[in-house]
C-alpha atoms as one frame of an Amber mdcrd trajectory, in Angstrom:
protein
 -11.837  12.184  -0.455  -8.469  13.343  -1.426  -8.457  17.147   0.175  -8.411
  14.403   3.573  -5.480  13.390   2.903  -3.628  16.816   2.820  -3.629  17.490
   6.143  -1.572  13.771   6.864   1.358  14.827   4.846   3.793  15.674   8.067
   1.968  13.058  10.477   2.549  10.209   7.616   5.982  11.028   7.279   6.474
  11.202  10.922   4.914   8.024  12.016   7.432   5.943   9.909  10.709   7.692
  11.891   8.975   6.312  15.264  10.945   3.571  16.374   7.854   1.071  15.666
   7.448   2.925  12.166  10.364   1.967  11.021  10.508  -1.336  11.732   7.244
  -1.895  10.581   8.165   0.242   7.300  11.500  -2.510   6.847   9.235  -5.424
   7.363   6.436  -3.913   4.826   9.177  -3.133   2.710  10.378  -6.574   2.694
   7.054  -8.424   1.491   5.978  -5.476  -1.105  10.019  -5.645  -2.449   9.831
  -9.618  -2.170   6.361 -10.106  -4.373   6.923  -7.350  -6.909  10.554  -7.863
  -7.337  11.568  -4.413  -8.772  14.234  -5.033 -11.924  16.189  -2.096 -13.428
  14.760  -1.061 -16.431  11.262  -1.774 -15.682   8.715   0.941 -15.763   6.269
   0.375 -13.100   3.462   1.914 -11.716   3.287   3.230  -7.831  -0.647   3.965
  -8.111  -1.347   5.532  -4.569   1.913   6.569  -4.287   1.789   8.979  -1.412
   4.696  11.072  -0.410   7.186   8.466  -1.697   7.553   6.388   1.263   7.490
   2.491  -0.634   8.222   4.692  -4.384  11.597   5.295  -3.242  12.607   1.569
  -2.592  11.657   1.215  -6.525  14.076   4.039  -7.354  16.860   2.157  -5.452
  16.075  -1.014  -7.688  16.850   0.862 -10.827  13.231   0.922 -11.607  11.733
   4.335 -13.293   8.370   5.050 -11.671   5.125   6.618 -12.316   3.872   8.187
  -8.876  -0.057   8.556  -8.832  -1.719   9.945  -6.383  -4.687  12.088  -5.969
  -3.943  14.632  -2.766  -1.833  17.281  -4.659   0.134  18.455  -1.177   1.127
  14.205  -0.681   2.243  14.505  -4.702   4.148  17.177  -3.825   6.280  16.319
  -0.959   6.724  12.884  -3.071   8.294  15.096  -5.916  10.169  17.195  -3.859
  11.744  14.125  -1.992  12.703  12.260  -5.033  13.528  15.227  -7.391  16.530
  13.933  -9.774  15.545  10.311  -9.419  13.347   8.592 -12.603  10.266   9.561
 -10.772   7.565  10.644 -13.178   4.709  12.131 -10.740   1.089  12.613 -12.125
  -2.169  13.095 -10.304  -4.889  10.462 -10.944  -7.479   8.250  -9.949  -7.213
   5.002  -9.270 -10.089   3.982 -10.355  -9.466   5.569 -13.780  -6.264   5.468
 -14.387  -4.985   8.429 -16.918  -2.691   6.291 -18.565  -2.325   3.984 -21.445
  -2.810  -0.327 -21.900   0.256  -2.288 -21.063   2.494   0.719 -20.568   4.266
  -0.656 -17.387   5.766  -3.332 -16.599   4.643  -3.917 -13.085   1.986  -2.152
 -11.090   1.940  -1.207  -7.135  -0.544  -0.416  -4.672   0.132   0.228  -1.215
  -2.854   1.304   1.549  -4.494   3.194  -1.387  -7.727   0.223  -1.680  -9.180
   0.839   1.580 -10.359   4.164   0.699 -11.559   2.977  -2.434 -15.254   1.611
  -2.513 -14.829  -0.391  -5.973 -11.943  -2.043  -4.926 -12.534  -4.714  -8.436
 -12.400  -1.385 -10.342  -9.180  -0.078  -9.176  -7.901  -3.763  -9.543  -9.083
  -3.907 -12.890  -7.108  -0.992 -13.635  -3.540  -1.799 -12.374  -3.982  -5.001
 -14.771  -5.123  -2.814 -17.337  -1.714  -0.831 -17.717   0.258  -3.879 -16.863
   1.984  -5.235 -19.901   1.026  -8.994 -20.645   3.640 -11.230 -18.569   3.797
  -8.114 -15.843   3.073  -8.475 -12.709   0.735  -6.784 -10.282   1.194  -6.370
  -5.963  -1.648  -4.725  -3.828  -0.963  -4.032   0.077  -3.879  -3.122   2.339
  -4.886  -2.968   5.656  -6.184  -6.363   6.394  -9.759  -6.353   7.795  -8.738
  -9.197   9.952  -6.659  -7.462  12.007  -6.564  -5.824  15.117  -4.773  -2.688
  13.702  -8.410  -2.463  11.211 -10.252  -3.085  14.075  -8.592  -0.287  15.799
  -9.080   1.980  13.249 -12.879   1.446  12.534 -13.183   2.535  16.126 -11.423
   5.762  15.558 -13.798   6.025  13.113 -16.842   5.612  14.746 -15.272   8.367
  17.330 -15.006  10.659  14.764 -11.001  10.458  12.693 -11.999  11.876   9.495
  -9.861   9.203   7.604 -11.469   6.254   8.785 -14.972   7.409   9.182 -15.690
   5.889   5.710 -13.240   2.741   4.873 -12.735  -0.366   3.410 -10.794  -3.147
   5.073 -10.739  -6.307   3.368  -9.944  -9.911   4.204  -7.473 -12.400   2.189
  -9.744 -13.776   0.962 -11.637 -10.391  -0.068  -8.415  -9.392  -1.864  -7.793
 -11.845  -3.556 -11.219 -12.075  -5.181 -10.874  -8.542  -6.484  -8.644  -9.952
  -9.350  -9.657 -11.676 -12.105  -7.009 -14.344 -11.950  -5.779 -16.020  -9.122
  -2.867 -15.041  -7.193  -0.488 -15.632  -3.664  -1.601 -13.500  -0.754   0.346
 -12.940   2.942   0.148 -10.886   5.453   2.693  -8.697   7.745   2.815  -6.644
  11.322   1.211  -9.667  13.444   1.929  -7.426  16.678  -0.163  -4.121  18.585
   0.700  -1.059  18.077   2.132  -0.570  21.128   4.521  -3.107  20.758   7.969
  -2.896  22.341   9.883  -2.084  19.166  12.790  -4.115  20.449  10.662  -7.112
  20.422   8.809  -6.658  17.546  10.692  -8.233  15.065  10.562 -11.186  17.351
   6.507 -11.169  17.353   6.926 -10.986  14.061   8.803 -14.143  13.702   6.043
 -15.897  15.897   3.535 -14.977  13.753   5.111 -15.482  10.074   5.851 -19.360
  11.776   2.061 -20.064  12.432   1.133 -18.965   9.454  -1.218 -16.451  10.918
  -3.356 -14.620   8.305  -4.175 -11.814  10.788  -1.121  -9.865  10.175  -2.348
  -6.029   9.538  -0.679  -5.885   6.238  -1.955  -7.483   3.216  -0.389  -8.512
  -0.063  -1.943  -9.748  -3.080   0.224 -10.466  -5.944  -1.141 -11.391  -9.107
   1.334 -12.399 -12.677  -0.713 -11.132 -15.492  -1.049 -13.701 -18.408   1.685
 -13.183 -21.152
């Protein structure tokens, strides 16, 4: 699974200069910054990290911050774009985390668990390394969505990143943990969306309390 990954690196990037990706990467950033609530000082885990895109708003927190992530050419552009920054990256599964108990403070996933199968497992293992009284925040694609539904189609047409996924629900996410937590959701508009006016259809859709939005958050405060 990772080697498909290493041909994204450049189309990742790119998607989130689009005018759309970057409002959509301000109003992702907003919900993963608002539940995890990065302090400086805190050690905290980025497991799924990527090239760096949600790492680096950690960094700006004053956070340090283990990158793991398990395509070595998205590890690499992550290190080269934070170099001199208290990035620490390491190559991992996470599923089996190569790190010790309670040795961060916080732990992040974002769009990592829909290309993981045991989705308790990799759960399990961001509480794991989570200090008691730490907290843990998981963002995936929300099965509910049209943006999953989209993307199960490009699938089934033959996009070798989605031919084998694993959207969940809200309700799917938040039974992964083994405590219970706050979920919400993010991006209630298409993807062709007039960027001007999606921040508007955003609005719309935070006020109904929609839980279709295509991002997902779980946060979860581990017992002290």
């Amino acid at each position: 699974m990772p080697e498909l990954f290493d041909a994204f690196v450049d189309q990742y990037q790119a998607w989130f200069q689009t005018p759309l990706g970057r409002v959509i990467l301000e109003l992702e950033q907003d919900l993963v910054q608002g539940m995890l609530q990065p302090r400086p000082g805190e050690r905290i885990l980025d497991g799924g990290c990527g090239t760096g895109v949600f790492t680096a708003a950690l960094l700006a927190a004053g956070a340090a911050v283990v990158g793991l992530e398990l395509s070595a050419p998205m590890l690499a552009r992550a290190r080269k774009d934070l170099a001199g920054q208290a990035f620490a990256p390491l190559r991992g599964d996470l599923t089996r985390l190569p790190l010790a108990g309670a040795c961060c403070d916080k732990a992040l996933s974002v769009t990592a668990l829909e290309f993981i199968a045991d989705g308790r497992a990799a759960v399990r293992e961001l509480f794991r390394v989570t200090r008691p009284g730490g907290r843990v925040v998981v963002a995936t694609l929300n099965r509910l969505s049209p943006w999953a539904q989209r993307r199960r189609q490009a699938g089934r047409e033959g996009h070798a990143l989605f031919r084998e996924v694993y959207f969940r629900s809200p309700a799917e996410l938040a039974a992964l943990a083994p405590i219970p937590g706050r979920v919400a959701t993010a991006i209630h508009f298409a993807k062709n969306c007039d960027p001007a006016q999606a921040r508007a259809s955003e609005g719309r859709g935070q006020a109904q309390g929609l839980e279709t939005g295509a991002f997902l958050v779980g946060c979860w405060d581990k017992p002290a």
